[in-house]
Short mmCIF file of C-alpha atoms in Angstrom, two decimals:
data_model
loop_
_atom_site.label_atom_id
_atom_site.label_comp_id
_atom_site.label_asym_id
_atom_site.label_seq_id
_atom_site.Cartn_x
_atom_site.Cartn_y
_atom_site.Cartn_z
CA MET A 1 8.62 -14.24 -27.65
CA ARG A 2 6.48 -11.38 -26.32
CA ILE A 3 7.26 -9.23 -23.28
CA GLN A 4 4.44 -7.20 -21.78
CA PRO A 5 4.19 -4.98 -18.68
CA PHE A 6 2.71 -6.65 -15.62
CA ASP A 7 -0.72 -5.07 -15.10
CA PHE A 8 -1.30 -6.25 -11.49
CA SER A 9 -4.55 -7.95 -12.48
CA SER A 10 -5.69 -11.27 -10.99
CA GLU A 11 -4.80 -12.91 -14.30
CA HIS A 12 -1.23 -11.63 -14.23
CA TYR A 13 -0.76 -12.54 -10.56
CA GLN A 14 -1.95 -16.07 -11.31
CA ALA A 15 0.48 -16.24 -14.23
CA TYR A 16 3.27 -15.14 -11.86
CA ALA A 17 2.34 -17.88 -9.39
CA SER A 18 2.25 -20.49 -12.16
CA ILE A 19 5.69 -19.49 -13.45
CA ARG A 20 7.20 -19.57 -9.95
CA GLN A 21 5.62 -22.98 -9.25
CA ALA A 22 7.10 -24.40 -12.45
CA ALA A 23 10.51 -22.80 -11.88
CA HIS A 24 10.81 -23.69 -8.19
CA PRO A 25 8.17 -26.16 -6.97
CA GLU A 26 10.05 -26.46 -3.66
CA SER A 27 9.50 -22.72 -3.06
CA PRO A 28 6.02 -21.71 -4.26
CA LEU A 29 4.93 -18.08 -4.39
CA ASP A 30 3.05 -16.55 -1.46
CA LEU A 31 0.51 -14.78 -3.65
CA ALA A 32 -1.30 -12.96 -0.83
CA GLY A 33 2.05 -11.88 0.57
CA LEU A 34 3.22 -10.60 -2.81
CA LYS A 35 0.06 -8.54 -3.26
CA HIS A 36 0.55 -7.08 0.23
CA LEU A 37 4.13 -6.09 -0.62
CA ASP A 38 2.99 -4.48 -3.86
CA GLN A 39 0.18 -2.56 -2.15
CA THR A 40 2.30 -1.24 0.71
CA ARG A 41 5.29 0.08 -1.20
CA ALA A 42 6.55 3.45 -0.05
CA GLU A 43 5.76 6.59 -2.02
CA GLY A 44 8.45 7.05 -4.62
CA ASP A 45 9.39 3.37 -4.79
CA LEU A 46 10.15 2.09 -8.26
CA LEU A 47 8.57 -1.19 -9.40
CA GLU A 48 8.63 -2.42 -12.99
CA ARG A 49 7.54 -5.98 -13.66
CA PHE A 50 7.13 -7.86 -16.95
CA LEU A 51 5.52 -11.09 -18.12
CA VAL A 52 7.27 -13.10 -20.81
CA GLU A 53 5.17 -15.16 -23.23
CA GLN A 54 6.26 -17.75 -25.74
CA ASN A 55 3.81 -19.34 -28.15
CA GLY A 56 0.94 -17.81 -26.20
CA GLN A 57 2.05 -19.22 -22.81
CA ALA A 58 3.42 -17.23 -19.87
CA VAL A 59 6.92 -18.64 -19.39
CA GLY A 60 8.78 -15.97 -17.47
CA LEU A 61 8.65 -13.08 -15.03
CA LEU A 62 11.24 -10.34 -14.59
CA GLU A 63 11.35 -7.13 -12.59
CA TYR A 64 13.44 -4.38 -11.10
CA ALA A 65 12.42 -2.44 -8.04
CA THR A 66 13.46 -0.38 -5.05
CA PRO A 67 14.47 -2.95 -2.40
CA TYR A 68 11.36 -3.36 -0.26
CA TYR A 69 12.95 -4.35 3.04
CA ASP A 70 16.09 -2.23 2.92
CA PRO A 71 15.80 0.68 0.45
CA LYS A 72 19.04 2.49 -0.34
CA PRO A 73 19.54 5.55 -2.57
CA GLY A 74 20.71 4.55 -6.03
CA VAL A 75 20.07 0.83 -5.49
CA LEU A 76 17.66 -1.35 -7.45
CA GLU A 77 16.91 -5.04 -6.98
CA VAL A 78 16.46 -7.33 -9.99
CA GLN A 79 14.93 -10.78 -10.28
CA TYR A 80 13.57 -13.20 -12.83
CA TYR A 81 11.93 -16.63 -12.97
CA LEU A 82 11.63 -18.89 -16.00
CA ARG A 83 9.90 -22.16 -16.63
CA PRO A 84 12.47 -24.95 -17.13
CA GLU A 85 11.76 -25.16 -20.87
CA ALA A 86 12.44 -21.40 -21.24
CA GLN A 87 15.84 -21.18 -19.52
CA ALA A 88 17.56 -20.38 -22.83
CA LEU A 89 15.90 -16.94 -22.71
CA GLN A 90 18.03 -15.78 -19.77
CA ALA A 91 20.58 -13.71 -21.69
CA GLN A 92 17.99 -12.08 -23.95
CA LEU A 93 15.82 -11.08 -21.00
CA TRP A 94 18.77 -9.71 -19.07
CA ALA A 95 19.63 -7.49 -22.06
CA PHE A 96 16.00 -6.30 -22.10
CA LEU A 97 16.14 -5.50 -18.39
CA LEU A 98 19.45 -3.63 -18.69
CA GLU A 99 17.97 -1.38 -21.38
CA ARG A 100 15.16 -0.38 -19.05
CA LEU A 101 17.40 0.01 -16.02
CA ALA A 102 19.85 2.36 -17.75
CA PRO A 103 17.64 5.51 -17.67
CA HIS A 104 17.40 5.19 -13.87
CA SER A 105 21.22 5.10 -13.57
CA PRO A 106 21.37 2.95 -10.42
CA ARG A 107 24.83 2.85 -8.87
CA GLU A 108 24.31 -0.71 -7.66
CA LEU A 109 22.13 -3.71 -8.51
CA TRP A 110 21.07 -6.35 -5.99
CA ALA A 111 19.84 -9.87 -6.62
CA GLN A 112 19.19 -12.98 -4.58
CA ALA A 113 18.69 -16.65 -5.39
CA ARG A 114 19.02 -20.02 -3.74
CA GLU A 115 22.44 -21.53 -4.33
CA ASP A 116 20.98 -24.53 -6.18
CA TRP A 117 18.84 -22.43 -8.57
CA PRO A 118 19.87 -21.57 -12.15
CA GLU A 119 19.34 -17.87 -11.36
CA TYR A 120 22.30 -18.00 -8.96
CA ARG A 121 24.66 -19.32 -11.61
CA PHE A 122 23.35 -16.80 -14.13
CA TRP A 123 23.88 -13.82 -11.81
CA LEU A 124 27.49 -14.91 -11.22
CA GLU A 125 28.03 -15.17 -14.97
CA GLN A 126 26.81 -11.56 -15.37
CA GLY A 127 29.39 -10.27 -12.91
CA PHE A 128 27.35 -10.24 -9.71
CA ALA A 129 29.41 -11.00 -6.60
CA GLU A 130 28.24 -12.83 -3.50
CA VAL A 131 27.79 -10.61 -0.45
CA GLU A 132 26.16 -12.80 2.18
CA ARG A 133 24.12 -15.96 2.75
CA ARG A 134 21.06 -16.89 4.74
CA TRP A 135 19.75 -20.35 5.51
CA GLN A 136 16.13 -21.35 5.47
CA SER A 137 15.66 -24.08 8.06
CA VAL A 138 12.71 -26.31 8.90
CA LEU A 139 11.60 -27.85 12.19
CA ASP A 140 9.40 -30.96 11.99
CA LEU A 141 7.14 -30.67 15.03
CA ALA A 142 6.10 -34.31 14.78
CA ALA A 143 9.60 -35.33 15.91
CA PHE A 144 10.18 -32.40 18.27
CA ASP A 145 10.57 -33.00 22.03
CA PRO A 146 11.08 -29.74 23.94
CA THR A 147 11.48 -31.39 27.36
CA PRO A 148 15.32 -31.40 27.54
CA LEU A 149 15.42 -27.69 26.62
CA VAL A 150 12.83 -26.26 29.02
CA ARG A 151 14.22 -23.94 31.69
CA PRO A 152 12.54 -21.55 34.17
CA LEU A 153 12.06 -18.02 32.91
CA PRO A 154 14.44 -15.40 34.33
CA PRO A 155 12.98 -13.68 37.45
CA GLY A 156 10.56 -10.88 36.63
CA ILE A 157 10.05 -11.99 32.99
CA ALA A 158 6.70 -12.97 31.48
CA LEU A 159 5.78 -14.10 27.97
CA ALA A 160 2.57 -13.03 26.28
CA SER A 161 1.12 -13.17 22.81
CA LEU A 162 0.24 -10.04 20.90
CA SER A 163 -3.43 -11.04 21.16
CA GLU A 164 -3.15 -10.80 24.96
CA LEU A 165 -1.70 -7.29 24.80
CA PRO A 166 -3.10 -3.89 23.67
CA TRP A 167 -1.45 -4.36 20.29
CA GLN A 168 -3.74 -2.01 18.40
CA GLU A 169 -3.04 0.95 20.68
CA GLU A 170 -0.48 3.43 19.39
CA GLY A 171 1.50 3.57 22.64
CA PHE A 172 2.07 -0.18 22.64
CA LEU A 173 2.82 -0.23 18.93
CA ARG A 174 5.46 2.47 19.32
CA ALA A 175 7.10 0.43 22.10
CA LEU A 176 7.04 -2.67 19.89
CA TYR A 177 8.44 -0.67 16.97
CA GLU A 178 11.26 0.66 19.14
CA LEU A 179 12.11 -2.88 20.24
CA GLU A 180 12.13 -4.22 16.69
CA ILE A 181 14.33 -1.37 15.43
CA GLU A 182 16.83 -2.01 18.23
CA LEU A 183 16.90 -5.74 17.47
CA LEU A 184 17.21 -5.23 13.71
CA GLY A 185 20.25 -3.09 14.37
CA ASP A 186 21.96 -6.20 15.74
CA VAL A 187 20.97 -8.51 12.89
CA PRO A 188 24.09 -9.40 10.87
CA ALA A 189 24.10 -7.78 7.43
CA ALA A 190 26.61 -6.56 4.87
CA GLU A 191 25.68 -3.00 5.84
CA PRO A 192 23.33 -1.44 8.41
CA ILE A 193 19.62 -1.94 7.76
CA THR A 194 17.62 1.22 7.01
CA PRO A 195 14.63 1.22 9.40
CA TRP A 196 11.16 1.89 8.06
CA PRO A 197 9.44 5.00 9.48
CA PHE A 198 6.90 4.11 12.17
CA GLU A 199 3.88 4.80 9.93
CA VAL A 200 5.27 2.55 7.18
CA TRP A 201 6.10 -0.21 9.68
CA GLN A 202 2.61 0.05 11.21
CA LYS A 203 0.85 -0.26 7.86
CA ARG A 204 3.02 -3.11 6.61
CA THR A 205 2.76 -5.01 9.91
CA LEU A 206 -0.91 -4.61 10.79
CA GLU A 207 -2.15 -5.15 7.24
CA ASP A 208 0.03 -8.19 6.58
CA PRO A 209 -2.39 -10.96 5.54
CA ASN A 210 -0.16 -13.48 7.33
CA LEU A 211 -0.16 -11.65 10.67
CA LEU A 212 -1.00 -14.08 13.48
CA PRO A 213 -1.39 -12.09 16.73
CA GLU A 214 -1.84 -15.20 18.87
CA GLY A 215 1.45 -16.60 17.52
CA PHE A 216 3.43 -13.39 17.93
CA PHE A 217 5.16 -13.57 21.33
CA VAL A 218 6.67 -10.79 23.41
CA ALA A 219 8.86 -11.04 26.53
CA LEU A 220 8.06 -8.42 29.15
CA GLU A 221 9.82 -7.20 32.27
CA GLY A 222 6.97 -5.42 33.96
CA GLU A 223 5.57 -3.27 31.14
CA ARG A 224 8.88 -3.04 29.26
CA LEU A 225 9.20 -5.10 26.09
CA VAL A 226 12.55 -6.91 26.14
CA GLY A 227 12.23 -9.68 23.54
CA VAL A 228 10.15 -11.01 20.69
CA SER A 229 9.60 -14.10 18.55
CA MET A 230 6.99 -14.02 15.81
CA LEU A 231 5.15 -16.67 13.88
CA PHE A 232 3.22 -15.82 10.71
CA LYS A 233 0.76 -17.82 8.68
CA SER A 234 2.26 -19.44 5.60
CA HIS A 235 1.00 -20.35 2.16
CA ARG A 236 2.80 -23.68 2.63
CA PRO A 237 0.54 -26.47 3.94
CA GLN A 238 0.78 -27.22 7.68
CA THR A 239 3.47 -24.57 8.09
CA LEU A 240 4.09 -21.41 10.11
CA GLN A 241 6.88 -18.97 9.26
CA THR A 242 9.16 -17.38 11.84
CA GLY A 243 9.77 -13.66 11.59
CA LEU A 244 12.14 -11.76 13.85
CA THR A 245 13.38 -13.39 17.05
CA GLY A 246 15.57 -11.33 19.36
CA VAL A 247 16.26 -10.08 22.87
CA ARG A 248 17.63 -6.74 24.05
CA LYS A 249 21.37 -6.78 24.82
CA SER A 250 20.61 -6.15 28.50
CA HIS A 251 18.65 -9.42 28.69
CA ARG A 252 20.77 -11.80 26.64
CA ARG A 253 22.52 -14.97 27.83
CA LYS A 254 19.65 -15.77 30.17
CA GLY A 255 17.85 -18.31 27.98
CA LEU A 256 15.14 -15.86 26.98
CA ALA A 257 15.46 -16.31 23.21
CA LEU A 258 15.21 -20.09 23.65
CA ALA A 259 12.17 -19.67 25.91
CA LEU A 260 10.47 -17.53 23.27
CA LYS A 261 11.23 -20.10 20.56
CA LEU A 262 9.88 -22.92 22.74
CA ARG A 263 6.70 -20.94 23.43
CA ALA A 264 6.29 -20.39 19.69
CA ALA A 265 6.86 -24.10 18.95
CA ALA A 266 4.24 -25.10 21.55
CA PHE A 267 1.78 -22.69 19.98
CA ALA A 268 2.51 -23.98 16.47
CA LYS A 269 1.85 -27.55 17.53
CA ALA A 270 -1.42 -26.62 19.24
CA TYR A 271 -2.36 -24.56 16.17
CA GLY A 272 -2.13 -27.72 14.06
CA ALA A 273 1.05 -26.91 12.18
CA ARG A 274 3.49 -29.69 11.29
CA TYR A 275 6.42 -27.45 10.34
CA ILE A 276 8.04 -24.18 11.39
CA ARG A 277 10.30 -22.43 8.90
CA THR A 278 12.87 -19.79 9.72
CA SER A 279 15.73 -17.88 8.09
CA ASN A 280 19.10 -16.99 9.62
CA HIS A 281 22.14 -15.06 8.45
CA GLN A 282 25.30 -17.14 8.14
CA ALA A 283 27.05 -14.96 10.74
CA ASN A 284 24.26 -15.16 13.33
CA ARG A 285 25.84 -18.02 15.28
CA PRO A 286 23.85 -17.46 18.51
CA MET A 287 20.49 -17.88 16.73
CA LEU A 288 21.80 -20.66 14.49
CA ALA A 289 22.93 -22.50 17.62
CA ILE A 290 19.48 -22.17 19.19
CA ASN A 291 17.78 -23.44 16.04
CA GLU A 292 20.21 -26.33 15.74
CA ALA A 293 19.51 -27.28 19.37
CA LEU A 294 15.78 -27.21 18.60
CA GLY A 295 16.30 -29.54 15.62
CA PHE A 296 15.87 -27.18 12.67
CA VAL A 297 17.31 -28.67 9.47
CA LYS A 298 19.01 -26.34 6.97
CA GLU A 299 18.01 -26.11 3.31
CA PRO A 300 20.35 -24.78 0.57
CA ALA A 301 21.41 -21.22 1.33
CA THR A 302 19.84 -18.12 -0.21
CA VAL A 303 22.68 -16.01 -1.59
CA PHE A 304 22.58 -12.20 -1.77
CA LEU A 305 24.57 -10.71 -4.66
CA ARG A 306 25.55 -7.27 -5.91
CA GLN A 307 26.83 -5.77 -9.14
CA THR A 308 28.09 -2.36 -10.19
CA PRO A 309 26.23 -1.84 -13.51
CA PRO A 310 28.15 -1.05 -16.71
CA TRP A 311 27.10 2.61 -16.81
CA SER A 312 28.47 3.38 -13.30
#
C-alpha cells in the first residue's frame, strides 16, 4: 500500500471520482462541485487529502478539513472512501489519519455517512456518536400532478426567478444574503449554524458551477424578499438539486413555501429534468410534510456523527 498527498491535479481528481463511483455508485461524485468547494475555501481553512494506492491502483481517498459549510474553532471533519475490494484497509488508514490529526489538536471530529454505507458502521466502531440525520428525497416528475396542490398566492406576493431580478447588483445580493441568513437560523441543527461573511457567500454562490439563475425562485412582497426556493444543476442525469427553501416567519402558514416548491417543479419539468432531489433534517417536519405531499420519496438517511479525539 502507498499513501500519497492529493496534488489537486486533473489526474488526482479523476482518481477521486473513480474511487467514489466504485464505493458508492448510487451517489457519484460531483467533480465540478468538489473543485468549486476546494477553490473557494476560506483563508486559514485546513484541507489535507490523500490518495491510497494498492498494487499501482488508486483504491482509496481520505481527508481531514475545516468544515466547509459550518466552520467551528477546534473542529475538523474527516472522511474516507474505499473501493469494495479495499475495505480491509479501514483501520490502518484511520490510524494514519489520527497521526496527522494529532498535531492540530482538534477538540472535536465530525464525520458523515449514509446509514447503509460501511463508513457509517466504521465510524460508530471508532467511538463516533450520532448527532443528527438528514434525508435525501427524490421526486419523479413523470408521475407528478401538481393540480390538487395549487392555491392562489397570498395577496401582494409575487414569485420571480433570479434571472428576472437584478441579481448581480450588490444591493439586491445583500438583501438576498440577509434573507438566507435569517432562514438558515431557523434550519434545525444540533447547534446554531455559523453564517459565512457576505463576501464569502457572494463568491461561493455566484461562482458555483451549478448555479441556475432561472431555477432560483424568490417570493417578493413589493421589493422585500420574503421567501426562496432554489434549484441547482446536478451531475446526475436528468436531475436538478434543491438548495434552501424557506419563508420568513412573518409570512409562514400561508402556503408560500408550497407555492415556491410548485413553481420550482414546473420549471424543472419545462427544463427537461426527470427528477428533483432535496435534503431535509429529521426535525424539519413542516418541510418534510410539504415534500411528502408533493410525492418526494426518501432514501436512506445521511447521519452526522461526532467524536472527542483521544488527545482531548
